[in-house]
Each structure stands twice: as C-alpha cells, then as structure tokens.
Short mmCIF file of C-alpha atoms and ligand atoms in Angstrom, two decimals:
data_model
loop_
_atom_site.label_atom_id
_atom_site.label_comp_id
_atom_site.label_asym_id
_atom_site.label_seq_id
_atom_site.Cartn_x
_atom_site.Cartn_y
_atom_site.Cartn_z
CA MET A 46 287.69 111.19 63.77
CA ALA A 47 288.25 114.69 65.09
CA LEU A 48 285.71 116.51 67.22
CA LEU A 49 285.33 120.28 67.29
CA ILE A 50 283.21 121.95 69.94
CA ARG A 51 282.49 125.51 68.93
CA ASN A 52 281.64 128.48 71.17
CA ALA A 53 282.20 126.58 74.38
CA ASP A 54 281.80 128.42 77.68
CA ILE A 55 284.56 126.34 79.30
CA VAL A 56 284.44 125.95 83.08
CA THR A 57 287.47 124.48 84.84
CA VAL A 58 288.79 125.03 88.34
CA GLY A 59 290.18 128.55 88.43
CA SER A 60 289.18 129.51 84.91
CA ARG A 61 286.25 130.33 82.67
CA VAL A 62 286.87 131.07 78.99
CA ARG A 63 284.89 131.11 75.79
CA ALA A 64 286.68 129.19 73.06
CA ASP A 65 286.55 126.26 70.66
CA ILE A 66 287.91 122.85 71.70
CA LEU A 67 289.49 120.50 69.19
CA ALA A 68 289.93 116.83 70.03
CA GLU A 69 291.97 114.43 67.91
CA ASN A 70 293.06 110.87 68.67
CA GLU A 71 291.13 110.86 71.96
CA ALA A 72 292.85 113.90 73.47
CA ILE A 73 292.34 117.66 73.42
CA THR A 74 294.80 119.10 70.91
CA ARG A 75 293.79 122.77 70.74
CA ILE A 76 291.74 125.30 72.65
CA GLY A 77 291.31 128.68 70.98
CA LYS A 78 289.15 131.10 69.08
CA ASP A 79 287.71 130.22 65.67
CA LEU A 80 289.61 126.97 65.26
CA GLU A 81 289.56 125.45 61.81
CA ALA A 82 287.75 122.13 61.58
CA PRO A 83 289.89 119.31 60.19
CA PRO A 84 288.30 117.42 57.29
CA ASN A 85 285.55 115.04 58.49
CA ALA A 86 285.52 116.53 61.98
CA GLU A 87 282.29 116.17 63.92
CA ILE A 88 281.19 119.66 64.91
CA ILE A 89 279.11 120.50 67.96
CA ASP A 90 277.81 124.00 68.53
CA ALA A 91 277.87 124.68 72.28
CA THR A 92 276.49 128.23 72.06
CA GLY A 93 274.57 129.04 75.24
CA LYS A 94 275.85 125.97 77.07
CA LEU A 95 278.51 125.38 79.69
CA VAL A 96 281.29 122.91 78.94
CA PHE A 97 282.72 120.98 81.89
CA PRO A 98 285.46 118.37 82.17
CA GLY A 99 283.96 114.90 82.35
CA PHE A 100 282.72 114.25 85.88
CA ILE A 101 284.33 111.64 88.09
CA ASP A 102 282.50 109.54 90.64
CA PRO A 103 285.14 108.40 93.14
CA HIS A 104 282.98 105.82 94.93
CA VAL A 105 280.69 103.33 93.21
CA HIS A 106 279.71 99.69 93.66
CA ILE A 107 278.83 97.80 90.50
CA PHE A 108 279.80 94.17 90.99
CA LEU A 109 279.17 93.62 94.69
CA PRO A 110 278.35 90.37 96.47
CA PHE A 111 277.02 91.75 99.75
CA MET A 112 274.43 90.93 102.40
CA ALA A 113 273.37 87.61 100.84
CA THR A 114 272.81 89.12 97.41
CA PHE A 115 274.45 91.05 94.55
CA ALA A 116 274.15 94.72 93.63
CA LYS A 117 271.97 94.99 90.52
CA ASP A 118 274.06 96.86 87.97
CA THR A 119 276.53 95.52 85.45
CA HIS A 120 279.24 97.72 83.98
CA GLU A 121 277.06 97.99 80.89
CA THR A 122 274.08 99.41 82.74
CA ALA A 123 276.03 101.48 85.26
CA SER A 124 278.32 103.09 82.70
CA ILE A 125 275.46 104.10 80.42
CA ALA A 126 273.60 105.56 83.39
CA ALA A 127 276.78 107.34 84.49
CA LEU A 128 277.36 108.85 81.05
CA ILE A 129 273.79 110.04 80.64
CA GLY A 130 274.30 111.88 83.90
CA GLY A 131 277.64 113.37 82.81
CA THR A 132 280.01 111.03 84.65
CA THR A 133 282.76 109.89 82.30
CA THR A 134 284.96 108.09 84.84
CA TYR A 135 284.08 106.13 87.95
CA ILE A 136 286.17 104.42 90.56
CA GLU A 137 284.69 101.14 91.68
CA MET A 138 285.32 99.58 95.07
CA CYS A 139 286.88 96.16 94.48
CA CYS A 140 285.52 94.29 97.48
CA PRO A 141 286.57 90.67 98.02
CA ASN A 142 285.54 89.75 101.55
CA ARG A 143 287.67 88.29 104.37
CA ASN A 144 287.20 84.74 103.15
CA ASP A 145 288.23 85.50 99.57
CA ASP A 146 291.71 85.57 98.14
CA ALA A 147 292.52 89.23 97.47
CA LEU A 148 294.27 88.71 94.13
CA GLU A 149 291.60 86.37 92.82
CA GLY A 150 289.08 89.00 93.85
CA TYR A 151 291.00 91.72 92.03
CA GLN A 152 291.06 89.66 88.82
CA LEU A 153 287.36 88.90 89.17
CA TRP A 154 286.43 92.57 89.61
CA LYS A 155 288.56 93.51 86.60
CA SER A 156 286.97 90.81 84.47
CA LYS A 157 283.49 92.15 85.22
CA ALA A 158 284.43 95.55 83.79
CA GLU A 159 286.72 94.72 80.90
CA GLY A 160 285.11 95.36 77.52
CA LYS A 161 281.79 96.15 79.20
CA SER A 162 282.00 99.71 80.47
CA ALA A 163 281.10 102.55 78.12
CA CYS A 164 283.09 105.02 80.22
CA ASP A 165 286.56 104.89 81.74
CA TYR A 166 287.01 103.36 85.17
CA ALA A 167 289.49 102.53 87.90
CA PHE A 168 289.41 100.60 91.17
CA HIS A 169 290.09 101.13 94.84
CA MET A 170 291.43 97.81 96.17
CA SER A 171 289.81 96.71 99.41
CA VAL A 172 292.02 95.22 102.09
CA THR A 173 289.64 93.08 104.12
CA LYS A 174 292.27 91.10 106.04
CA PHE A 175 296.02 91.36 106.47
CA VAL A 176 297.72 87.98 106.26
CA LYS A 177 301.14 86.69 105.22
CA GLU A 178 300.61 87.11 101.47
CA THR A 179 298.82 90.47 101.67
CA GLU A 180 301.87 92.67 101.15
CA SER A 181 303.04 90.91 98.01
CA GLN A 182 299.49 90.76 96.65
CA LEU A 183 298.95 94.46 97.22
CA ARG A 184 302.28 95.25 95.60
CA GLN A 185 301.04 93.42 92.48
CA VAL A 186 297.77 95.32 92.53
CA VAL A 187 299.58 98.66 92.76
CA ALA A 188 301.99 97.62 90.00
CA ASP A 189 298.93 96.89 87.88
CA GLY A 190 297.85 100.53 88.20
CA THR A 191 295.43 100.35 91.11
CA ALA A 192 297.11 102.83 93.41
CA SER A 193 294.50 103.29 96.15
CA PHE A 194 293.25 100.99 98.88
CA LYS A 195 289.93 100.73 100.71
CA ILE A 196 289.38 99.57 104.23
CA PHE A 197 286.18 99.07 106.17
CA LEU A 198 286.04 99.75 109.88
CA ALA A 199 282.43 98.52 109.68
CA TYR A 200 280.89 95.19 108.59
CA LYS A 201 282.43 92.99 111.27
CA ASN A 202 283.60 89.56 110.05
CA PHE A 203 282.88 90.35 106.41
CA PHE A 204 284.73 93.37 104.99
CA GLY A 205 285.80 94.81 108.33
CA VAL A 206 289.41 94.93 109.56
CA ASP A 207 290.60 95.14 113.15
CA ASP A 208 292.97 97.80 114.45
CA GLY A 209 296.03 95.62 113.83
CA GLU A 210 295.07 95.12 110.20
CA LEU A 211 294.28 98.81 109.87
CA TYR A 212 297.76 99.65 111.14
CA GLN A 213 299.45 97.17 108.80
CA THR A 214 297.50 98.45 105.80
CA LEU A 215 298.34 102.08 106.50
CA GLU A 216 301.97 101.31 107.18
CA LEU A 217 302.25 99.46 103.87
CA ALA A 218 300.32 102.19 102.04
CA LYS A 219 302.77 104.76 103.35
CA ARG A 220 305.70 102.73 102.03
CA LEU A 221 304.01 102.21 98.66
CA GLY A 222 302.84 105.83 98.34
CA VAL A 223 299.21 104.83 98.11
CA ILE A 224 296.16 106.65 99.51
CA VAL A 225 293.81 104.64 101.74
CA THR A 226 290.08 105.24 101.58
CA ALA A 227 288.05 104.21 104.62
CA HIS A 228 284.49 103.46 105.66
CA CYS A 229 284.56 104.81 109.20
CA GLU A 230 282.10 103.26 111.64
CA ASN A 231 282.93 101.28 114.77
CA ALA A 232 282.02 97.69 113.82
CA GLU A 233 281.83 96.42 117.39
CA LEU A 234 279.47 99.16 118.53
CA VAL A 235 277.26 98.63 115.47
CA ALA A 236 277.05 94.88 116.19
CA ARG A 237 276.22 95.47 119.88
CA LEU A 238 273.62 98.13 119.17
CA GLN A 239 271.98 96.00 116.48
CA GLN A 240 271.62 93.09 118.93
CA LYS A 241 270.25 95.37 121.65
CA LEU A 242 267.62 96.88 119.36
CA LEU A 243 266.54 93.52 117.96
CA ALA A 244 266.25 92.11 121.49
CA GLU A 245 263.85 94.99 122.22
CA GLY A 246 261.74 93.95 119.23
CA LYS A 247 262.88 96.93 117.15
CA THR A 248 263.16 95.32 113.71
CA GLY A 249 262.02 97.92 111.13
CA PRO A 250 264.22 100.07 108.86
CA GLU A 251 263.68 103.07 111.14
CA TRP A 252 266.06 101.35 113.62
CA HIS A 253 268.93 101.22 111.16
CA GLU A 254 270.07 104.76 112.03
CA PRO A 255 269.87 104.28 115.80
CA SER A 256 271.97 101.13 115.41
CA ARG A 257 274.82 103.19 113.93
CA PRO A 258 274.46 106.64 115.50
CA GLU A 259 276.55 109.67 114.63
CA SER A 260 278.91 109.03 117.55
CA VAL A 261 279.77 105.61 116.09
CA GLU A 262 280.80 107.25 112.81
CA ALA A 263 282.66 110.04 114.62
CA GLU A 264 284.60 107.42 116.58
CA GLY A 265 285.53 105.57 113.38
CA THR A 266 286.58 108.81 111.69
CA GLY A 267 288.63 109.92 114.69
CA ARG A 268 290.28 106.51 115.01
CA PHE A 269 291.14 106.41 111.31
CA ALA A 270 292.67 109.87 111.68
CA THR A 271 294.69 108.79 114.74
CA PHE A 272 296.05 105.81 112.83
CA LEU A 273 296.94 108.06 109.88
CA GLU A 274 298.69 110.42 112.28
CA ASN A 275 300.80 107.61 113.67
CA THR A 276 301.70 105.99 110.35
CA ALA A 277 302.07 109.23 108.33
CA ALA A 278 299.91 107.64 105.63
CA THR A 279 297.44 109.63 103.51
CA GLY A 280 293.77 108.83 104.00
CA TYR A 281 290.36 109.61 102.55
CA VAL A 282 287.15 109.17 104.52
CA VAL A 283 284.39 107.88 102.27
CA HIS A 284 280.69 108.76 102.47
CA LEU A 285 280.95 110.99 105.56
CA SER A 286 277.38 111.64 106.66
CA CYS A 287 277.19 113.96 109.65
CA GLU A 288 278.56 116.99 111.42
CA LYS A 289 280.08 115.01 114.31
CA ALA A 290 282.21 112.92 111.96
CA LEU A 291 283.06 116.02 109.95
CA LEU A 292 284.35 117.73 113.09
CA ALA A 293 286.53 114.69 113.83
CA ALA A 294 288.01 114.84 110.32
CA LEU A 295 288.51 118.61 110.43
CA ALA A 296 290.18 118.44 113.86
CA ALA A 297 292.64 115.93 112.40
CA LYS A 298 293.21 118.08 109.31
CA SER A 299 293.92 121.08 111.48
CA ARG A 300 296.66 119.21 113.34
CA GLY A 301 298.29 118.25 110.05
CA VAL A 302 296.95 114.75 109.50
CA LYS A 303 296.82 113.95 105.78
CA ILE A 304 293.12 113.21 105.65
CA HIS A 305 290.66 113.99 102.87
CA VAL A 306 286.90 113.77 102.97
CA GLU A 307 284.21 112.53 100.60
CA SER A 308 280.49 112.92 101.15
CA VAL A 309 277.90 111.41 98.89
CA LEU A 310 274.67 112.49 97.21
CA PRO A 311 272.15 110.78 99.53
CA HIS A 312 273.46 112.55 102.62
CA PHE A 313 272.94 115.99 101.08
CA LEU A 314 269.37 115.53 99.88
CA LEU A 315 267.79 112.74 101.92
CA ASP A 316 267.45 112.53 105.69
CA LYS A 317 266.56 109.80 108.15
CA SER A 318 262.84 110.42 107.79
CA TYR A 319 263.09 108.63 104.42
CA ALA A 320 264.24 105.42 106.16
CA GLU A 321 261.41 105.87 108.68
CA ARG A 322 258.80 105.49 105.94
CA PRO A 323 256.67 102.41 106.46
CA GLY A 324 257.73 99.05 105.08
CA VAL A 325 259.78 98.71 101.96
CA GLU A 326 259.73 102.45 101.28
CA GLY A 327 261.92 102.85 104.36
CA MET A 328 264.13 99.92 103.34
CA LYS A 329 264.85 101.59 100.00
CA HIS A 330 266.59 104.33 101.95
CA VAL A 331 268.84 102.16 104.08
CA MET A 332 272.54 102.68 103.55
CA SER A 333 275.58 102.95 105.80
CA PRO A 334 276.45 105.31 107.31
CA PRO A 335 272.71 105.90 107.55
CA LEU A 336 270.70 108.87 106.40
CA ARG A 337 270.91 111.36 109.28
CA ALA A 338 268.88 114.03 111.02
CA LYS A 339 268.27 116.89 108.60
CA HIS A 340 270.32 119.49 110.47
CA ASN A 341 273.49 117.72 109.29
CA GLN A 342 272.85 118.72 105.71
CA SER A 343 273.67 122.39 106.21
CA ALA A 344 277.03 121.42 107.76
CA LEU A 345 277.78 119.19 104.77
CA TRP A 346 276.83 121.86 102.23
CA SER A 347 278.98 124.49 103.96
CA ALA A 348 281.97 122.17 104.17
CA LEU A 349 281.52 121.20 100.53
CA ALA A 350 281.40 124.86 99.49
CA LEU A 351 284.58 125.59 101.45
CA GLY A 352 286.36 122.54 100.07
CA SER A 353 286.86 120.95 103.47
CA ILE A 354 284.70 118.18 102.10
CA ASP A 355 286.88 117.46 99.10
CA THR A 356 284.71 115.35 96.84
CA PHE A 357 281.06 114.68 96.08
CA GLY A 358 280.48 111.05 95.12
CA THR A 359 277.53 108.68 95.17
CA ASP A 360 278.37 105.38 96.89
CA HIS A 361 276.11 104.10 94.08
CA CYS A 362 274.88 100.68 95.20
CA PRO A 363 271.59 99.46 93.72
CA PHE A 364 269.42 96.78 95.30
CA ASP A 365 265.87 96.42 94.03
CA THR A 366 262.63 96.18 96.00
CA GLU A 367 262.72 92.40 96.21
CA GLN A 368 266.27 92.48 97.54
CA LYS A 369 265.44 95.17 100.08
CA LEU A 370 262.67 92.89 101.34
CA LEU A 371 265.34 90.43 102.52
CA GLY A 372 265.28 92.68 105.58
CA LYS A 373 261.51 92.66 106.14
CA ASP A 374 261.86 90.85 109.46
CA SER A 375 265.04 92.54 110.61
CA PHE A 376 266.70 95.79 109.58
CA VAL A 377 270.13 94.14 109.88
CA ASN A 378 269.31 92.08 106.78
CA ILE A 379 268.31 94.98 104.53
CA PRO A 380 270.96 95.18 101.79
CA ASN A 381 272.68 98.51 102.39
CA GLY A 382 272.85 100.91 99.50
CA ILE A 383 271.20 103.70 97.53
CA PRO A 384 271.93 104.20 93.82
CA GLY A 385 272.78 107.65 92.45
CA ILE A 386 275.30 107.41 89.61
CA GLU A 387 272.89 108.80 87.01
CA ASP A 388 271.57 111.74 89.03
CA ARG A 389 274.62 112.94 90.98
CA VAL A 390 275.74 115.74 88.66
CA ASN A 391 272.28 117.09 87.83
CA LEU A 392 271.17 117.08 91.47
CA LEU A 393 274.41 118.72 92.58
CA TYR A 394 274.07 121.37 89.89
CA THR A 395 270.43 121.98 90.85
CA HIS A 396 270.74 121.91 94.65
CA GLY A 397 274.28 123.25 94.79
CA VAL A 398 274.85 125.78 92.01
CA LYS A 399 271.27 126.82 91.22
CA ARG A 400 270.32 127.16 94.89
CA GLY A 401 273.39 129.30 95.53
CA ARG A 402 275.16 126.87 97.84
CA LEU A 403 278.14 126.22 95.56
CA ASP A 404 279.95 128.30 92.99
CA LEU A 405 280.66 126.78 89.59
CA ASP A 406 284.32 126.44 90.40
CA ARG A 407 283.69 124.28 93.47
CA PHE A 408 281.02 122.34 91.61
CA VAL A 409 283.58 121.25 89.01
CA ASP A 410 286.22 120.68 91.66
CA ALA A 411 284.01 118.58 93.97
CA ALA A 412 282.47 116.49 91.20
CA SER A 413 285.53 116.05 88.99
CA THR A 414 288.88 117.78 89.48
CA ARG A 415 289.57 117.05 93.16
CA ALA A 416 288.98 113.32 92.70
CA ALA A 417 291.30 113.33 89.67
CA LYS A 418 294.00 115.00 91.75
CA LEU A 419 293.60 112.82 94.83
CA PHE A 420 293.55 109.55 92.91
CA GLY A 421 296.34 110.13 90.39
CA LEU A 422 294.21 110.83 87.33
CA PHE A 423 295.06 114.51 86.88
CA PRO A 424 295.60 116.14 84.34
CA ARG A 425 294.56 113.24 82.11
CA LYS A 426 291.12 113.54 83.70
CA GLY A 427 289.40 116.29 85.67
CA THR A 428 290.23 119.27 83.48
CA ILE A 429 289.96 120.71 79.97
CA ALA A 430 293.47 121.33 78.74
CA VAL A 431 295.65 120.48 75.77
CA GLY A 432 296.85 116.92 76.29
CA SER A 433 293.98 115.90 78.57
CA ASP A 434 291.59 113.16 77.51
CA ALA A 435 288.70 114.66 75.56
CA ASP A 436 286.07 113.80 78.18
CA LEU A 437 283.67 116.70 77.89
CA VAL A 438 280.21 117.51 79.16
CA VAL A 439 278.24 120.10 77.20
CA TYR A 440 275.69 121.17 79.79
CA GLU A 441 272.26 122.61 79.10
CA THR A 442 271.31 124.83 82.00
CA SER A 443 267.86 125.55 80.59
CA PHE A 444 266.78 121.91 80.76
CA ARG A 445 264.03 121.08 83.26
CA GLY A 446 263.14 117.56 84.28
CA VAL A 447 262.24 115.22 87.10
CA VAL A 448 264.21 112.26 88.48
CA SER A 449 262.25 109.04 88.13
CA ALA A 450 262.71 105.28 88.11
CA LYS A 451 260.48 105.27 85.01
CA THR A 452 263.11 107.02 82.91
CA GLN A 453 266.37 105.94 84.59
CA HIS A 454 269.05 103.70 83.06
CA VAL A 455 270.35 102.29 86.34
CA ASN A 456 269.23 98.67 86.64
CA ASN A 457 266.80 99.14 89.48
CA ASP A 458 263.05 99.37 90.01
CA TYR A 459 263.08 102.45 92.21
CA ASN A 460 264.97 105.70 92.54
CA GLY A 461 265.68 107.07 96.00
CA PHE A 462 265.39 110.62 94.63
CA GLU A 463 262.07 109.99 92.89
CA GLY A 464 260.23 113.18 91.95
CA MET A 465 263.09 115.59 92.58
CA GLU A 466 263.35 118.32 89.97
CA ILE A 467 266.52 118.96 88.01
CA GLU A 468 267.48 122.25 86.46
CA GLY A 469 270.09 121.26 83.90
CA ARG A 470 271.45 118.15 82.23
CA PRO A 471 274.20 117.16 79.81
CA SER A 472 273.25 117.60 76.17
CA VAL A 473 276.47 116.03 74.87
CA VAL A 474 278.91 113.78 76.71
CA THR A 475 282.15 112.58 75.15
CA VAL A 476 284.62 109.92 76.22
CA ARG A 477 288.07 110.42 74.75
CA GLY A 478 286.65 112.44 71.87
CA LYS A 479 283.75 110.17 71.00
CA VAL A 480 280.18 111.37 71.52
CA GLN A 481 278.56 108.82 73.82
CA VAL A 482 275.43 110.73 74.88
CA ARG A 483 273.15 113.22 73.19
CA ASP A 484 270.14 114.78 74.90
CA GLY A 485 269.70 112.09 77.51
CA LYS A 486 270.22 109.17 75.12
CA PHE A 487 273.16 106.84 74.89
CA ILE A 488 274.20 106.83 71.23
CA GLY A 489 277.79 105.71 71.61
CA GLU A 490 280.03 102.71 71.72
CA ARG A 491 279.41 100.11 74.41
CA GLY A 492 282.61 98.74 75.84
CA ARG A 493 284.59 101.88 74.93
CA GLY A 494 285.72 102.34 78.53
CA LYS A 495 289.29 101.58 79.54
CA MET A 496 290.72 100.76 82.92
CA LEU A 497 292.79 103.74 84.03
CA LYS A 498 296.20 102.80 85.36
CA ARG A 499 297.34 105.08 88.14
CA GLU A 500 300.73 105.73 89.71
CA ALA A 501 301.38 105.85 93.45
CA ILE A 502 301.63 109.61 94.08
CA TYR A 503 302.00 109.79 97.86
CA LEU A 504 305.67 108.79 98.09
O1 LIG B 755 275.26 101.31 102.29
C1 LIG B 755 276.28 101.28 101.63
N1 LIG B 755 277.12 102.27 101.76
N2 LIG B 755 276.48 100.27 100.77
C2 LIG B 755 277.62 99.99 100.03
C3 LIG B 755 278.74 99.45 100.86
C4 LIG B 755 279.48 100.56 101.55
O2 LIG B 755 279.55 100.58 102.75
O3 LIG B 755 280.01 101.44 100.89
ZN1 LIG B 756 280.97 102.05 102.98
ZN1 LIG B 757 280.54 102.24 99.30
#
C-alpha cells in the first residue's frame, strides 16, 4: 500500500523543505507540493511536525553473552523500543569471544535477529582473535554484506586482541576496504588497576572509573590511531567518553589519519557521580569506558556540534538489577552496560537541539546520516530522497514527557535516565513505507526488519 505524508517540514542534512512525501513499494517515489494520493494510500497529515529520516543507532548490543550473563533484550523487544524512539535501523555488535569460532558466532548472531526485528538492522563483525582461518572467515562475512569489523582493545582474554592481532585485522581491513570500529582502552592497564584497587579493599561500583581512568582510554585511542596510520586502514572509535581521548583522536585526524569518532548517550547526560551512588544504584551506571567527571560533557557537546564527533549512538546494553548484583562483592563483576536505544533520539533532541547545543542539521547528521555514510547504508538510509527507503520519523516537538522504566519497552527493570524530561517524540515512525509506531505505541508488523547488506566502501 502507498503512504502519503502531507505538509511535511522535511529536515535532512543541508536542506529543509515543506512538501508531501509519497512512498510506494517500500521506497520514496515522489517529494513535491500537493501530490495526488494513489487509490488506497494511507495518508498522514504532518502539519506542524518535523519529518526526519529514520534514525540510525550505529552501536547496540542485543544478543550478548558477557560477564557471566546475557544482555536482556531480544530483537523483538529492542526493535520495538528502538522504533518507539524513532530509530529505524540499528547496527548490532556481533561478539563471539576468543574461544568461539568466528563464523559460527556470525551465524548465531544472525539467527537471533532473523524474522524477529521490527526494524532494519546490520552487524559489525567482531574480530576477537586472529588465527589461521580468520582471513577466509572474514572474507565470507564481508561477502555476506557485513562490511565493518569491531575490535576490542579492552576485556583482556575475552574479547580483547593484542597489538599483533590489531595489526593483522587492520591490514586485512585495508585490503578488503572495510572500516574497523574499536573499543579503545588499554586492557593490561585496566587489569592491573583492577587488581590494585581490589587488593586495597576497594570493591564498590565507585571504583570502576578509577580502574579505567581517562588516560587509559586516551592511550587506547592514540594507539588505535597509530596503528591506523601505519596500515592506512579506516577506523572508527566507539563510545568515546572523555576530552583526553577526544584530543588523541583529533590529533590523529589533524595529521591525516582516517579516524572517525562515535560518542554515546550516557556520556553526554550522566557523569561518574551516578556510578558513585550507593549499592545497586551505582552498579546500574557501570559501563565501559566509564561515566566520567562532568567537565568532559561540554567537550563532547562542542565536538558533536562541530562534527568532530561524527555520530551519536547508544552502546545499548541492558542488564537488570539482579544481573548488576553479580558485582555486589567486586566492581569487576558488574555486567558492563547501560541501555538507551529507546531514549537516544528524544534525549538528543531535548538536550541538544532544544537547549541550543546542536542545530537541526547536525542533529540529523549525528543521529542518522553520518552513520549511514560511514557504514555503507547511504542513500538507502539516512536521508529523505526519491529512491531512499521510506523510513520516516514524523516528530512532534510539542510533546512533553518523562523517561521512566515504568513506561519503557526495553526489556529491563530500570532506566539509567529515569526522570529526565523530554521535549519531543515521534508521532509516526515508518519502516520502508509501513507505519510501525503511532503516538508512542507499536502498531506495526513484528519481524518486518531486514538485514541490510553493505558493500565494502573503503577500497
Ligand atoms: O559497558 C559496555 N560498553 N558494555 C557493552 C560492551 C562494550 O564494551 O561495548
Ligand atoms: Zn565497548
Ligand atoms: Zn558496545
């Protein structure tokens, strides 16, 4: 069935126009004034609302065996939460660990999503070891349309790679034309500092940040950049949390290293005092890199506004209260992660656009278009143009609400952003021309989501 959105105030990067949008057979077929509705078209009046391209979250964890447990969401719950919050595509980290076979892991991650997600999705393929079969396995993964890798410089002996494996991964990525995303913290320093703090009897969640200080992240970021520089590969730092690491990335950018930067929702709105709250309240705010001293937030906001932080993701990774309590005797056992897939867009709109930190153009770019461009999804995703998928977010700027675990769709019993006010939310969200969300309710087709096959674009 066709979909006609009338009187849309269309916001894309570099343009703002008032027009109607016609979608047929999943794609946008016309944009213009007073378009005629085909017979049986569904008509949505967007008068007074902004219309954005579907938002893209470039960094989520849905199926994740990690820290002696599993992240709580399924693709059913995560995709519905994503859509209600305006995210129509997410890129999940496929994370087999060092002891797993990479290809078996890839098939397992795919099987968890297939037929389950209500929105479109793709994967970043983690490289958690580099052994004899790795090159041929990664070639198969890229040929299957997963044209981005992920490496961890943290999580020693689990996801983490050593410098030799880092080099081999980047060298292969360069030959394959694939971008490499990286969690940048020095695993050895983290392990040493954790042991030192525990030996001093420092076991609570407030010691998580001191066990992985800013310098440890800056070192990881700088080292990743140096390896990119010497392999000529293209890289993307995930969930950058602090000014020191930002400076390391920007210094590399300024000497021509092909490095891009993502920061994520928790680091803009939460600071380390949240993880210093007593007991499980602190544990709920443990993630890595950790929540930082508040002064870092202004550096992140400025860099986001300028575009030197390219993308705004979530690192969505839900563990519930009971799971967080696995770390009640030692902060090193607290499952790392803070969910945010449902609230990312509304909180960015509220704290970015409404508070005057971001213009609308950068808002759309950081939360949608830039990720589409970096990860080979553009112009199918990340814009509103004839030929693009009809993933559209009709956004109600007059909406007022409050983030709460009581009303969320993420499968978790708390929300790290509990009580924060939002000034705007999607009133209609479409995936390839089908209305999936109306006024905060999922009314669409479960399992509509497709895996997005991506080409290697860095050749
Ligand atoms: O704390 C985090 N970030 N949990 C998810 C795993 C990762 O490092 O991205
Ligand atoms: Zn990470
Ligand atoms: Zn992550």
